[in-house]
Short mmCIF file of C-alpha atoms in Angstrom, two decimals:
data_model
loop_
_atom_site.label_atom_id
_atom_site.label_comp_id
_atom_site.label_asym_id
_atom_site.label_seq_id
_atom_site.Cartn_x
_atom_site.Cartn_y
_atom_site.Cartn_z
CA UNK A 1 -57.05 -16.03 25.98
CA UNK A 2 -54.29 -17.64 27.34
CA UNK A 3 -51.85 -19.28 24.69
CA UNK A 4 -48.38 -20.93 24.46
CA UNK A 5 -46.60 -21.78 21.25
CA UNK A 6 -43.04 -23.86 20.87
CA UNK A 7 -40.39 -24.20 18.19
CA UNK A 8 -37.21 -26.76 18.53
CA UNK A 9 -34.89 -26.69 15.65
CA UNK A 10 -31.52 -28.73 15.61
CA UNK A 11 -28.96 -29.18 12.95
CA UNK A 12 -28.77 -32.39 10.55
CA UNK A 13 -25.78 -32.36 8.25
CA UNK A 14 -25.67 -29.42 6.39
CA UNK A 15 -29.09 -28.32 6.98
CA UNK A 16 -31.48 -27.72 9.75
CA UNK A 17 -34.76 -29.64 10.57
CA UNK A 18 -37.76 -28.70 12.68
CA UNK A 19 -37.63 -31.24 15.23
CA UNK A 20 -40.36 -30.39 17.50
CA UNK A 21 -43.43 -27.36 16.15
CA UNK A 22 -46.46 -26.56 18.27
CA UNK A 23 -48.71 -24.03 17.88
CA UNK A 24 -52.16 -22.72 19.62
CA UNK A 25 -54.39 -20.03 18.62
CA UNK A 26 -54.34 -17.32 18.02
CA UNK A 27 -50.44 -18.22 17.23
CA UNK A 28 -49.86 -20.36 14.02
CA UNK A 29 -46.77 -21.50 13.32
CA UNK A 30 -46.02 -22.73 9.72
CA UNK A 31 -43.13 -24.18 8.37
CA UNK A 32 -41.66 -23.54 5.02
CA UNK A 33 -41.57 -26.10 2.41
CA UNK A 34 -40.60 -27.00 -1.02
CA UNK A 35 -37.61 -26.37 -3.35
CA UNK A 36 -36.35 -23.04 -1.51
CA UNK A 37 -36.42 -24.56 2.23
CA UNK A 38 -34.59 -28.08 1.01
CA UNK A 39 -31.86 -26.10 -0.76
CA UNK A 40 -31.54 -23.68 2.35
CA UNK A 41 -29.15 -24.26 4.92
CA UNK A 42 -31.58 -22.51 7.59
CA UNK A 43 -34.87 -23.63 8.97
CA UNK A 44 -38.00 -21.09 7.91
CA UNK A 45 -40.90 -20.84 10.14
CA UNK A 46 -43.91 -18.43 9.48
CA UNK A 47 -46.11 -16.84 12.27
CA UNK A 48 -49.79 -16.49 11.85
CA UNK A 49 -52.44 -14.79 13.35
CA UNK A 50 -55.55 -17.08 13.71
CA UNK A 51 -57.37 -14.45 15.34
CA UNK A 52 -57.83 -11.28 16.33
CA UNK A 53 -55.15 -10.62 19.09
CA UNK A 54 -53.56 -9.05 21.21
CA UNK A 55 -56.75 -8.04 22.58
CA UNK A 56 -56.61 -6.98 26.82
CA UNK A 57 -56.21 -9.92 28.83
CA UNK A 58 -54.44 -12.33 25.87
CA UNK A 59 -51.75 -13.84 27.10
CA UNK A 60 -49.23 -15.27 24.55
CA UNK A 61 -45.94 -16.89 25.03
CA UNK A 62 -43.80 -18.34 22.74
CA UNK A 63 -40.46 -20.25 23.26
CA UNK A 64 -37.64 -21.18 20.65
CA UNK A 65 -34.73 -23.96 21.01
CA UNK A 66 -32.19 -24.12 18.71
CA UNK A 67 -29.89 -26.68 19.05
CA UNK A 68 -26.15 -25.97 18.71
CA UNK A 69 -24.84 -24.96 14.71
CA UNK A 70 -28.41 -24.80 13.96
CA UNK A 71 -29.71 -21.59 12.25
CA UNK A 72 -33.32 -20.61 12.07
CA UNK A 73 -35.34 -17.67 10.74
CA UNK A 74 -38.76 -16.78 12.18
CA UNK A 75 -40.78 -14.08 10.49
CA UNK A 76 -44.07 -12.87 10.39
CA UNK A 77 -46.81 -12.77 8.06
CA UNK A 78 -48.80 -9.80 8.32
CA UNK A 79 -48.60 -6.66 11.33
CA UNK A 80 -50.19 -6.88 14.66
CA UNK A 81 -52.82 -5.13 15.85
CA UNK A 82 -52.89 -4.58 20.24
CA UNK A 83 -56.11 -4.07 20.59
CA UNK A 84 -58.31 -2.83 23.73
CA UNK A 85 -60.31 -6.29 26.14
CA UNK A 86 -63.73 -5.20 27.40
CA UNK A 87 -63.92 -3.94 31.07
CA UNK A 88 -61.39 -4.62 33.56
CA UNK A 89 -59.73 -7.24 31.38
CA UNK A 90 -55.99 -6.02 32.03
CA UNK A 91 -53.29 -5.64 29.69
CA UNK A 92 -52.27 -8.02 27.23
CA UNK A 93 -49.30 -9.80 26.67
CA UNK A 94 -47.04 -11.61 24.36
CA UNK A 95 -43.51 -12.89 25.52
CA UNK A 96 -40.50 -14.62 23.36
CA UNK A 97 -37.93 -16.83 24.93
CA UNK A 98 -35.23 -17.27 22.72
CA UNK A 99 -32.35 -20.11 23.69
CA UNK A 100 -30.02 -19.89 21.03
CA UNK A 101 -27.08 -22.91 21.77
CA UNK A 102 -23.13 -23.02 21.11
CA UNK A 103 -22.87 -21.53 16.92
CA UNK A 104 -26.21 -21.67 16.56
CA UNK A 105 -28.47 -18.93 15.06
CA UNK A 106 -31.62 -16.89 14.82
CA UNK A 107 -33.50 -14.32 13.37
CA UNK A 108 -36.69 -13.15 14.69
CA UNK A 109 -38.35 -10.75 12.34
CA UNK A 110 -41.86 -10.27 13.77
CA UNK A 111 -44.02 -7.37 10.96
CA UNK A 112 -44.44 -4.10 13.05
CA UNK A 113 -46.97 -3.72 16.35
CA UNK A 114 -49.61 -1.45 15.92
CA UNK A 115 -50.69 -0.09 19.42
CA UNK A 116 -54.31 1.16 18.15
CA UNK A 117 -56.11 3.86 20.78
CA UNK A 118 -57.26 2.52 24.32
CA UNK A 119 -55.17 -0.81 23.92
CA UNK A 120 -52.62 -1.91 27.27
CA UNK A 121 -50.24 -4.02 26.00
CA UNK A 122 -47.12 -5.75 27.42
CA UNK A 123 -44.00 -7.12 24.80
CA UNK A 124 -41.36 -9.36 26.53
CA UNK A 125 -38.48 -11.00 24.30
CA UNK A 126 -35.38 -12.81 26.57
CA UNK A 127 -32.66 -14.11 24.59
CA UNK A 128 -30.05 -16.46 26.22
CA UNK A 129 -26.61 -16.82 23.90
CA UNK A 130 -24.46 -19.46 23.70
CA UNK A 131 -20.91 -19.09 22.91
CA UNK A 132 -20.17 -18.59 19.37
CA UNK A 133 -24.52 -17.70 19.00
CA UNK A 134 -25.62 -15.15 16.81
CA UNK A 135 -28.82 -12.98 16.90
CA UNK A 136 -30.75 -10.91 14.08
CA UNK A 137 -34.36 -9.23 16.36
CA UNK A 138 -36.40 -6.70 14.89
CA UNK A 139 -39.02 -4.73 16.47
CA UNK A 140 -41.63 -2.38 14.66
CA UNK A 141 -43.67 -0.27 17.13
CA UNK A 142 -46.69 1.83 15.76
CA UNK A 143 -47.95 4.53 18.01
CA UNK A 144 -51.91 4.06 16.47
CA UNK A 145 -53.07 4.02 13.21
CA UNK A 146 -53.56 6.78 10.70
CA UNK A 147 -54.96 9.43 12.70
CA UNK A 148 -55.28 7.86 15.78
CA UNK A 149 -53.42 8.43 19.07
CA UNK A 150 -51.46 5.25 20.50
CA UNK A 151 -52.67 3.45 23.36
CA UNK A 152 -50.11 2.26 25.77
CA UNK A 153 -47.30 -0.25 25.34
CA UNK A 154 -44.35 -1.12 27.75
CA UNK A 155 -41.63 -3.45 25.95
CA UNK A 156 -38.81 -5.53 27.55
CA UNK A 157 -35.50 -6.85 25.29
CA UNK A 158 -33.26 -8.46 27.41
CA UNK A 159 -30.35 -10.31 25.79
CA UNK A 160 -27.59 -12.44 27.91
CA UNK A 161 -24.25 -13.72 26.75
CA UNK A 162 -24.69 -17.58 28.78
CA UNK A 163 -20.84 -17.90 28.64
CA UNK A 164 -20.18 -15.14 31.39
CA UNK A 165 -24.22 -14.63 32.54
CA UNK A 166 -24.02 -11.48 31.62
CA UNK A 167 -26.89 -9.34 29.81
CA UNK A 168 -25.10 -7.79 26.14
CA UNK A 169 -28.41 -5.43 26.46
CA UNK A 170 -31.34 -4.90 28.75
CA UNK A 171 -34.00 -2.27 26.98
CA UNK A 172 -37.29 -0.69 27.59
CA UNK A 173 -39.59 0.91 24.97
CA UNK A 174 -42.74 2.88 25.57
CA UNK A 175 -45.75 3.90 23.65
CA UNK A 176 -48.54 6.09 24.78
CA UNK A 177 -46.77 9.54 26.76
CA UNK A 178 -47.69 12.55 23.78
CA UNK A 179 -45.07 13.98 26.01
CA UNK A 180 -42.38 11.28 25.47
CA UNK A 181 -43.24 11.16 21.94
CA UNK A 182 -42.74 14.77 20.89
CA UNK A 183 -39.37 14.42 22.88
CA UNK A 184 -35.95 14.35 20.38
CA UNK A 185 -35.12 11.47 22.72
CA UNK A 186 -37.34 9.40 21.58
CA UNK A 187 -40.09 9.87 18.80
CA UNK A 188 -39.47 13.08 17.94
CA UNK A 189 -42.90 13.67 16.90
CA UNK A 190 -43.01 10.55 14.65
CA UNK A 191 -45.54 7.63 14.67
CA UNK A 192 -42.88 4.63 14.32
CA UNK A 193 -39.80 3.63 16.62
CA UNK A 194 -37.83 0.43 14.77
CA UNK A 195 -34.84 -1.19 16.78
CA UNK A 196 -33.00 -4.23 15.87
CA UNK A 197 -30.78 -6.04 17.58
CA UNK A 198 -27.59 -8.09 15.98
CA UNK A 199 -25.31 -10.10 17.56
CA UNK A 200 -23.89 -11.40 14.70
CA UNK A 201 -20.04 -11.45 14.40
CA UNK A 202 -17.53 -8.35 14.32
CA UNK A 203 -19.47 -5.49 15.66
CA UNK A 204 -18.32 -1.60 14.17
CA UNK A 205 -15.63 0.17 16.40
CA UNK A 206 -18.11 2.92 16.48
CA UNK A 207 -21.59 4.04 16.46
CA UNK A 208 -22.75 4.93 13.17
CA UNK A 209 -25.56 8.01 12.38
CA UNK A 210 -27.82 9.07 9.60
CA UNK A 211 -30.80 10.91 9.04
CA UNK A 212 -33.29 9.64 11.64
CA UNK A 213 -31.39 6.00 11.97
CA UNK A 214 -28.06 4.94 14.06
CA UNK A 215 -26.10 1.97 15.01
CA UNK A 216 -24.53 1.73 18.15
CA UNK A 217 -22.08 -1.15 19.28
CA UNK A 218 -22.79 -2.34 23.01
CA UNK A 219 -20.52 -2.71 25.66
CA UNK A 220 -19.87 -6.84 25.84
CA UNK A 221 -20.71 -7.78 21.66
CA UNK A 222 -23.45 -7.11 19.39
CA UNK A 223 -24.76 -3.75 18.44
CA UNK A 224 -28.14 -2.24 18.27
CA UNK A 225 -30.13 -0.12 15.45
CA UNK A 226 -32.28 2.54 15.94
CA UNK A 227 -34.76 4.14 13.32
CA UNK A 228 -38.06 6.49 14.09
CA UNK A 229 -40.21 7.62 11.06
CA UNK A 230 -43.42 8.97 10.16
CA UNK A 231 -44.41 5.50 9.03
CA UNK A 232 -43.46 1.85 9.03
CA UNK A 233 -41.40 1.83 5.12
CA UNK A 234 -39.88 4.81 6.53
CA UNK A 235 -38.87 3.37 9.51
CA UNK A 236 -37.70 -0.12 8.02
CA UNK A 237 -35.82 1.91 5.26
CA UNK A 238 -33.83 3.47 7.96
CA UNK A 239 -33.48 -0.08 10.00
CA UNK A 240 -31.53 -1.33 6.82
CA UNK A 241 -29.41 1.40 6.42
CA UNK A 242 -28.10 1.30 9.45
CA UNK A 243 -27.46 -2.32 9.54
CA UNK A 244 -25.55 -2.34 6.30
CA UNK A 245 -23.04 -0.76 8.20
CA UNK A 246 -23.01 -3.43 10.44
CA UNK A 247 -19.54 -5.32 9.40
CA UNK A 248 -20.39 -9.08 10.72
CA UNK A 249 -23.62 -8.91 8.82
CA UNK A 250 -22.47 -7.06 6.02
CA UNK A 251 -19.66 -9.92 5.55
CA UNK A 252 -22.58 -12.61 5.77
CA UNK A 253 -24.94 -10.40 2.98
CA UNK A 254 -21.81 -10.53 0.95
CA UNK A 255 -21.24 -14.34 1.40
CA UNK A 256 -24.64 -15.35 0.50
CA UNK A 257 -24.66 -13.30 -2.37
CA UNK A 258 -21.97 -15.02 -4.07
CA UNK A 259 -22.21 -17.41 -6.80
#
């Protein structure tokens, strides 16, 4: 199944507008409506699954423009299941292009990946920042389900900083090696690796630790979050730990929070 998806967001006064949505299965996209989204200064899109992919030899893309002082959060509905094709159908593969413009701002907050036993799947996400941009990405791997030994899953984050062309952080994941997984490098004999990703204003002089979470500031800006645990909550418990220490989005938390 081959499948491509777009989202264009720009800024309209004080709020920001969908200007452009377009979806194909199996990716829905779904904008929010009502009271919350008119009082909200962000744009809210929803991604649904229409059917059942990733399965070997999808191949999803899905591209995001937002326009300069713009700010839009993309989240997902429910968790993803890569799933194994039939025969000598290949891998499967979903890739995000993010091109965040001058102030402008995005969250992606996809629900985890579950790489379920015998399934060859491929994750791409590029993000190209423009001065001033910030970034909130979150990624939820799942070595199988209960029980169940993962199949294999290579993942690609590659953020760039378009001001100077150069990449703030270029990272590989892998699923699948019971030898990389027992490893205190990695999975450390857990089922769930979370990372997240923020480029969002003053970054913490150092890296930050806790029990089975850190936070680690990268060489140009932005910082990156780290969490493994024997299941998803687990996992996303230790992703938001570790972010609160984060100072630029702690100050933002803090901001919205106010009366």
């Amino acid at each position: 199944m081959l499948a491509r998806a777009r989202i264009v967001v720009e800024r309209r006064g004080a709020r920001t507008v969908v200007r452009e949505l377009r979806s194909q299965p199996p990716l829905t996209l779904l904008p929010q409506r009502g009271a919350v989204a008119s009082r909200s200064p962000a744009a809210t899109v929803h991604m649904l699954s229409s059917a059942t992919t990733p399965l070997g030899g999808d191949d999803v893309g899905l591209e995001v423009v937002v326009g300069p002082g713009a700010h839009l959060v993309l989240t997902g509905v429910a968790a993803t299941l890569a799933l194994p094709g039939q025969g000598t159908s290949g891998p499967s593969r979903l890739v995000v292009r993010l091109t965040v413009a001058d102030g402008a701002a995005v969250q992606y907050l996809p629900e985890p990946t579950v790489v379920t036993r015998r399934a060859d799947h491929r994750g791409e996400l590029h993000a190209e920042l423009g001065a001033g941009a910030r970034l909130r990405c979150r990624e939820v791997l799942v070595a199988g389900r209960t029980a169940e030994p993962s199949g294999r899953y290579l993942g690609l984050t590659r953020v760039v900083d378009t001001a100077t062309a150069r990449p703030l952080l270029v990272q590989e994941q892998e699923l699948g090696d019971p030898t990389l997984h027992a490893s205190g490098a990695h999975l450390a004999g857990r089922r769930v690796l979370g990372t997240e990703v923020l480029v969002w204003g003053e970054d913490p002089p150092t890296g930050l630790a806790g029990e089975w979470w850190s936070l680690s500031p990268l060489a140009g800006r932005g910082s990156l979050a780290t969490a493994v645990g024997t299941d998803a909550v687990t996992a996303g418990r230790g992703l938001a730990l570790a972010i609160a220490g984060h100072p630029g989005w702690a100050a933002t938390t803090l901001t919205s929070a106010a009366p």
